[in-house]
Coordinates of C-alpha atoms in Angstrom, one line a residue:
M1 CA 19.4 14.2 13.8
D2 CA 17.7 17.6 14.5
C3 CA 17.4 19.6 17.6
A4 CA 14.5 18.3 19.6
A5 CA 13.2 21.9 19.9
R6 CA 13.4 22.6 16.3
G7 CA 10.1 24.3 15.1
F8 CA 9.1 25.2 18.7
G9 CA 10.1 28.8 18.6
T10 CA 13.4 30.6 17.9
R11 CA 15.7 29.2 15.1
C12 CA 18.4 26.8 16.0
V13 CA 21.9 28.1 16.5
G14 CA 23.9 25.1 15.4
P15 CA 24.1 21.2 15.4
P16 CA 22.3 19.4 18.3
T17 CA 25.3 18.5 20.5
R18 CA 23.7 18.8 23.9
R19 CA 21.9 15.6 25.0
C20 CA 19.3 15.5 27.6
G21 CA 21.1 14.5 30.8
Q22 CA 18.2 12.3 32.1
C23 CA 17.0 10.2 29.1
G24 CA 19.9 10.7 26.7
A25 CA 17.4 10.1 23.9
V26 CA 17.2 13.7 22.5
A27 CA 19.6 16.5 21.8
Y28 CA 19.6 20.3 21.6
C29 CA 21.5 23.0 19.8
S30 CA 21.7 25.2 22.9
V31 CA 20.9 25.5 26.6
S32 CA 18.1 27.9 25.9
H33 CA 16.4 25.5 23.5
Q34 CA 16.8 22.7 26.0
I35 CA 15.2 24.9 28.7
S36 CA 12.4 26.1 26.5
H37 CA 11.6 22.6 25.3
W38 CA 11.4 21.0 28.8
S39 CA 7.7 21.8 29.3
Y40 CA 7.1 19.4 26.4
H41 CA 10.0 16.9 26.9
K42 CA 9.1 16.3 30.6
E43 CA 6.0 14.3 29.4
E44 CA 8.2 11.8 27.5
C45 CA 11.6 12.0 29.3
E46 CA 10.9 9.1 31.7
R47 CA 9.5 6.9 29.1
L48 CA 12.5 7.5 26.8
E49 CA 14.9 6.9 29.6
E50 CA 13.3 3.5 30.1
Q51 CA 13.4 2.7 26.4
M52 CA 17.1 3.7 26.3
R53 CA 17.9 0.9 28.8
R54 CA 16.6 -1.6 26.2
V55 CA 18.9 -0.5 23.3
D56 CA 20.9 -3.7 23.4
L57 CA 17.7 -5.8 23.0
L58 CA 16.7 -3.7 19.9
N59 CA 20.1 -4.4 18.3
E60 CA 20.0 -8.1 19.0
F61 CA 19.9 -10.3 15.8
P62 CA 21.5 -13.6 14.9
F63 CA 23.1 -12.6 11.6
T64 CA 26.8 -12.4 10.8
F65 CA 26.3 -8.8 9.7
T66 CA 24.4 -7.6 12.8
E67 CA 26.9 -5.1 14.1
E68 CA 27.5 -3.7 10.6
A69 CA 23.7 -3.2 10.0
T70 CA 22.8 -1.9 13.5
I71 CA 25.4 -0.1 15.5
Q72 CA 27.6 0.9 12.6
V73 CA 24.6 2.3 10.6
S74 CA 23.3 4.1 13.6
Q75 CA 26.8 5.6 14.2
K76 CA 27.1 6.5 10.5
Q77 CA 30.2 4.3 10.2
E78 CA 28.2 2.4 7.5
S79 CA 25.2 3.3 5.4
R80 CA 22.5 1.2 3.7
C81 CA 24.1 2.1 0.4
S82 CA 27.4 0.8 1.4
F83 CA 25.9 -2.4 3.0
L84 CA 24.0 -3.2 -0.2
S85 CA 26.9 -2.3 -2.5
K86 CA 29.3 -4.8 -0.7
R87 CA 26.8 -7.5 -1.5
G88 CA 26.2 -6.5 -5.1
L89 CA 22.6 -5.5 -4.3
H90 CA 22.7 -1.7 -4.6
H91 CA 20.0 -0.5 -7.0
V92 CA 19.2 -4.0 -8.0
G93 CA 15.6 -5.3 -8.4
M94 CA 13.6 -5.5 -5.2
W95 CA 16.6 -4.1 -3.2
M96 CA 16.4 -0.7 -5.0
Y97 CA 14.1 0.8 -2.4
E98 CA 16.2 -0.1 0.6
C99 CA 18.4 2.9 0.6
N100 CA 17.8 6.7 0.5
C101 CA 19.1 7.1 -3.0
G102 CA 16.8 4.5 -4.4
A103 CA 13.7 5.5 -2.3
S104 CA 12.5 8.0 -4.9
A105 CA 12.5 5.4 -7.7
R106 CA 9.1 5.2 -9.4
F107 CA 7.1 2.0 -8.9
S108 CA 6.4 0.3 -12.3
D109 CA 4.2 -2.7 -13.1
Y110 CA 5.2 -5.7 -11.1
D111 CA 7.8 -7.7 -12.9
R112 CA 7.0 -11.5 -12.4
S113 CA 10.6 -12.4 -13.3
E114 CA 12.1 -10.2 -10.5
G115 CA 14.3 -12.3 -8.3
W116 CA 16.5 -12.2 -5.2
N117 CA 19.8 -11.7 -7.0
L118 CA 21.3 -14.1 -4.5
P119 CA 22.4 -17.8 -4.6
S120 CA 19.9 -20.4 -3.8
S121 CA 21.4 -21.1 -0.4
S122 CA 20.7 -17.5 0.6
C123 CA 17.1 -17.0 -0.3
P124 CA 13.8 -18.8 -0.2
C125 CA 13.4 -19.4 -4.0
L126 CA 11.6 -22.7 -3.5
G127 CA 9.0 -24.0 -1.1
P128 CA 10.2 -25.3 2.4
L129 CA 11.8 -28.7 2.7
S130 CA 9.3 -29.4 5.5
P131 CA 6.1 -27.7 6.9
V132 CA 6.1 -25.5 9.9
T133 CA 5.9 -27.8 12.9
K134 CA 6.1 -25.2 15.7
Q135 CA 5.4 -21.4 15.9
L136 CA 8.2 -19.4 14.5
C137 CA 9.4 -17.0 17.3
S138 CA 12.6 -15.5 15.9
W139 CA 14.7 -14.9 12.8
M140 CA 16.9 -17.9 14.0
D141 CA 13.7 -20.1 13.9
Y142 CA 12.9 -19.0 10.5
F143 CA 16.4 -19.3 9.0
E144 CA 16.8 -22.8 10.4
W145 CA 13.5 -23.9 9.0
R146 CA 14.1 -22.4 5.6
K147 CA 17.8 -23.7 5.6
I148 CA 19.1 -20.2 4.7
H149 CA 22.7 -19.1 5.8
L150 CA 22.9 -16.4 8.5
D151 CA 25.1 -14.3 6.2
S152 CA 22.1 -13.8 3.9
P153 CA 20.5 -10.3 3.9
V154 CA 17.0 -11.5 2.9
A155 CA 15.5 -10.6 6.2
L156 CA 15.8 -7.0 5.0
L157 CA 12.9 -7.8 2.7
L158 CA 11.2 -10.7 4.4
H159 CA 10.3 -8.7 7.4
W160 CA 7.1 -7.7 5.5
P161 CA 5.6 -11.2 5.3
L162 CA 7.1 -12.4 8.6
T163 CA 5.5 -9.4 10.4
I164 CA 2.2 -10.5 8.9
Y165 CA 2.8 -14.0 10.3
H166 CA 3.8 -12.6 13.7
A167 CA 0.8 -10.3 13.9
I168 CA -1.6 -13.2 13.3
Q169 CA 0.1 -15.3 15.9
A170 CA 0.2 -12.4 18.4
I171 CA -3.6 -11.8 18.3
G172 CA -4.4 -15.4 18.8
M173 CA -5.2 -16.4 15.2
G174 CA -2.4 -18.9 14.8
N175 CA -4.8 -21.9 14.5
L176 CA -6.5 -20.5 11.3
T177 CA -8.3 -23.6 10.0
P178 CA -11.4 -23.5 12.2
Q179 CA -12.0 -19.8 11.6
I180 CA -11.1 -19.2 8.0
S181 CA -11.8 -22.5 6.0
N182 CA -9.6 -22.2 3.0
E183 CA -8.9 -18.5 2.4
L184 CA -7.2 -15.9 4.5
R185 CA -8.1 -12.3 3.8
I186 CA -5.8 -9.5 4.8
H187 CA -6.3 -5.7 4.4
Y188 CA -2.8 -4.2 4.3
L189 CA -2.7 -0.4 4.9
G190 CA -0.3 2.2 3.7
P191 CA 2.2 0.2 1.6
Q192 CA 5.2 2.2 0.4
K193 CA 8.5 0.6 -0.5
E194 CA 6.7 -2.7 -0.5
L195 CA 5.2 -1.8 -3.8
G196 CA 8.6 -2.4 -5.4
Q197 CA 9.0 -5.7 -3.4
L198 CA 5.8 -7.5 -3.9
G199 CA 7.5 -10.8 -4.8
V200 CA 8.5 -11.3 -1.1
F201 CA 4.8 -11.8 -0.2
A202 CA 4.9 -15.2 -2.0
E203 CA 6.6 -16.3 1.3
L204 CA 3.1 -16.3 2.9
Q205 CA 2.5 -19.6 1.0
A206 CA 5.2 -21.3 3.1
L207 CA 4.0 -19.6 6.3
F208 CA 0.3 -20.5 5.9
P209 CA 0.3 -23.8 3.9
G210 CA -3.0 -25.0 2.5
L211 CA -4.7 -21.6 2.5
R212 CA -5.4 -19.3 -0.4
I213 CA -4.2 -15.9 0.8
R214 CA -5.7 -12.6 -0.5
V215 CA -4.0 -9.4 0.4
E216 CA -5.6 -6.1 -0.4
L217 CA -2.9 -3.4 -0.4
V218 CA -4.5 0.1 0.2
G219 CA -2.8 3.4 0.3
P220 CA -2.2 6.8 -1.2
D221 CA 1.3 5.7 -2.5
V222 CA -0.2 3.1 -4.9
P223 CA 0.5 4.6 -8.3
Q224 CA -2.6 5.6 -10.3
H225 CA -1.8 3.2 -13.1
M226 CA -1.6 0.3 -10.7
D227 CA -5.0 1.0 -8.9
G228 CA -7.1 -2.1 -9.1
E229 CA -4.3 -4.3 -10.5
M230 CA -4.5 -8.0 -9.4
I231 CA -1.2 -9.8 -9.0
P232 CA -1.1 -13.6 -8.5
L233 CA 2.0 -14.9 -6.8
C234 CA 1.9 -18.6 -7.8
R235 CA 5.7 -19.2 -7.3
Y236 CA 8.6 -17.9 -5.1
S237 CA 10.9 -15.2 -6.3
P238 CA 13.7 -17.0 -8.1
C239 CA 17.4 -17.0 -7.1
M240 CA 20.3 -15.9 -9.4
E241 CA 21.4 -19.5 -10.3
E242 CA 20.5 -20.5 -13.8
E243 CA 20.4 -24.2 -13.0
C244 CA 18.3 -23.9 -9.9
E245 CA 14.9 -25.7 -9.9
C246 CA 13.2 -22.4 -9.2
K247 CA 13.8 -21.5 -12.8
Y248 CA 11.8 -24.5 -14.1
S249 CA 8.8 -23.7 -11.9
S250 CA 8.5 -20.1 -13.2
E251 CA 5.3 -20.6 -15.3
I252 CA 2.0 -19.9 -13.7
P253 CA 0.5 -23.2 -12.7
N254 CA -2.4 -24.8 -14.5
P255 CA -5.8 -23.5 -13.1
G256 CA -6.9 -27.1 -12.8
D257 CA -4.2 -27.9 -10.3
K258 CA -6.3 -27.3 -7.1
S259 CA -3.3 -28.2 -4.8
T260 CA -1.3 -25.4 -6.2
L261 CA -4.2 -22.9 -6.2
S262 CA -4.9 -23.7 -2.5
S263 CA -1.6 -22.2 -1.4
A264 CA -1.5 -19.3 -3.9
V265 CA -1.2 -15.6 -2.8
S266 CA -3.0 -12.9 -4.7
L267 CA -2.4 -9.3 -4.2
Q268 CA -4.7 -6.5 -5.3
L269 CA -3.7 -2.8 -5.2
H270 CA -6.0 0.1 -4.3
R271 CA -5.0 3.7 -4.4
G272 CA -6.5 6.0 -1.6
F273 CA -7.2 5.9 2.0
Y274 CA -8.7 2.8 3.6
H275 CA -11.9 4.7 4.8
D276 CA -12.5 5.9 1.3
R277 CA -11.9 2.6 -0.4
Y278 CA -13.3 0.1 2.1
S279 CA -16.8 -0.1 0.5
D280 CA -15.3 -0.7 -3.0
I281 CA -13.0 -3.4 -1.7
T282 CA -15.7 -5.3 0.1
K283 CA -18.5 -4.8 -2.5
D284 CA -17.9 -8.3 -4.0
S285 CA -15.9 -10.0 -1.3
P286 CA -16.4 -10.6 2.5
P287 CA -14.7 -8.5 5.1
P288 CA -11.1 -9.2 6.1
H289 CA -10.0 -11.5 8.8
I290 CA -7.3 -9.0 9.9
V291 CA -6.2 -5.5 9.1
I292 CA -2.5 -4.8 9.2
A293 CA -0.8 -1.4 9.0
P294 CA 3.0 -1.5 9.0
N295 CA 5.0 1.5 10.1
A296 CA 1.7 3.3 10.6
G297 CA 2.7 6.7 12.1
I298 CA -0.8 7.1 13.6
A299 CA 0.1 10.1 15.7
A300 CA 1.7 11.9 12.7
Y301 CA -1.1 11.7 10.1
P302 CA -4.7 13.0 10.7
S303 CA -6.0 10.8 8.0
W304 CA -5.8 7.9 10.5
L305 CA -8.8 9.3 12.4
P306 CA -11.6 8.2 10.0
T307 CA -9.7 4.9 9.3
I308 CA -9.6 4.0 13.0
E309 CA -13.3 4.9 13.4
L310 CA -14.0 2.6 10.5
I311 CA -12.0 -0.3 12.0
K312 CA -13.8 0.1 15.2
E313 CA -17.1 0.0 13.4
I314 CA -16.3 -3.2 11.3
K315 CA -15.0 -5.0 14.4
V316 CA -12.1 -6.6 12.7
P317 CA -8.8 -7.1 14.6
A318 CA -6.3 -4.5 13.5
V319 CA -2.5 -4.8 14.1
F320 CA -0.2 -1.8 13.7
S321 CA 3.6 -1.5 13.7
D322 CA 6.0 1.5 14.0
Y323 CA 9.7 2.3 14.0
C324 CA 10.1 2.8 17.7
E325 CA 8.4 2.3 21.0
E326 CA 7.7 6.0 21.5
A327 CA 5.8 6.3 18.2
C328 CA 3.7 3.3 19.3
H329 CA 2.9 5.0 22.7
L330 CA 1.8 8.1 20.9
A331 CA -0.4 6.0 18.6
A332 CA -2.0 4.1 21.5
C333 CA -2.9 7.5 23.1
C334 CA -4.6 8.5 19.8
I335 CA -6.5 5.2 19.4
K336 CA -7.8 5.4 23.0
T337 CA -8.9 9.0 22.4
I338 CA -10.8 8.0 19.3
T339 CA -12.2 4.6 20.4
G340 CA -12.4 5.1 24.2
Q341 CA -10.8 1.7 24.6
P342 CA -7.3 0.6 25.4
L343 CA -5.2 -1.6 23.1
S344 CA -6.3 -5.2 22.7
L345 CA -2.6 -6.2 22.3
P346 CA -0.1 -4.1 24.2
I347 CA 3.0 -2.6 22.6
G348 CA 5.6 -5.4 22.1
L349 CA 8.9 -5.9 20.3
N350 CA 8.5 -7.5 16.9
P351 CA 11.1 -10.5 16.6
F352 CA 10.8 -10.1 12.9
R353 CA 11.7 -6.4 12.7
Q354 CA 13.9 -5.4 9.8
P355 CA 17.5 -6.1 11.0
M356 CA 19.0 -2.8 9.7
A357 CA 18.8 0.5 11.6
V358 CA 16.9 3.4 10.0
E359 CA 19.3 6.1 9.0
E360 CA 18.7 9.6 10.4
S361 CA 16.7 8.6 13.4
P362 CA 15.0 11.5 15.2
L363 CA 16.2 10.0 18.5
F364 CA 19.4 8.4 19.8
L365 CA 17.3 5.2 20.1
P366 CA 17.8 2.9 17.2
C367 CA 14.8 2.7 14.9
Y368 CA 13.9 -0.4 12.8
S369 CA 11.1 -0.9 10.2
N370 CA 8.3 -2.9 11.9
C371 CA 10.1 -2.6 15.2
F372 CA 7.1 -2.8 17.6
I373 CA 3.6 -4.0 17.1
F374 CA 0.3 -3.4 18.9
A375 CA -3.4 -4.0 18.2
M376 CA -6.8 -2.6 18.6

């Protein structure tokens, strides 16, 4: 964690050991830096104080590893690397991008044989035993439905498709059939580590049975050599057990099998900013039903200005997420300034946020991938 006044004037004189006495969310290297930063910090101090009161709620998950992945990671007693290493997942397949030392690995062409590297009881390598009969509102709901043990770390990757599911429910599109016929079109903005974890999006088949799902992933981090690539996900990512049924369903299904195609997920990758690529993406296909931007960082990147203007123009619901509530608040201010309108969905905690704290958070507040969502 850096001094909250870093970059505001004089150089820092040491580590940030002096926390704000009111909110407790930020820290300073010296009394002088705390005093000089007050004119800026007073605008956020009361909000951060309120957010700090809800820390226990942010850290609340049903998993057997919850304390290890939340409090201990936040306090640097554990790290993402050590967590994954204990489970034999460090630098393995889709898990490679879940720690700092693997984050710089290059994305290569999607490997259709990439699996969970977990036993079948710990991952969704096959379709669900029964369809969803009620709205899923928590990780506990999901794990009970999919019959996965609560010691499994799969939620670290499944938060991507589950956040899509929650976003659709949150904006009132849960009953999709009357609106969408048989295809759900999603424009997914700013993918980063997901580009090495594309297999997890096959879970959308289970979450939206009977629909063909097309996801357009658009962002500057898409590698040049993958621009335009179409990836069909006609099966679930396999487990590590050689005798599991998921190994025998690994072939791409027969195109004549309409029941299989009706639930298939297809991903297409597009390199560049959404406002630059939108006309190309929709040239031969209808507009999206929903735009989703995970961990958007709207207030941090000026490139969001033309994208938000475009979303307002095309009149499609857009759901954003971010790592902490304060980032969402700043984003909401930006959106209101650009569009002249308040949020259509107020900032709310995402029950399907990733259950592992972000290392090196800029605040004493714990941060989680896809932690809060909101919509315009």
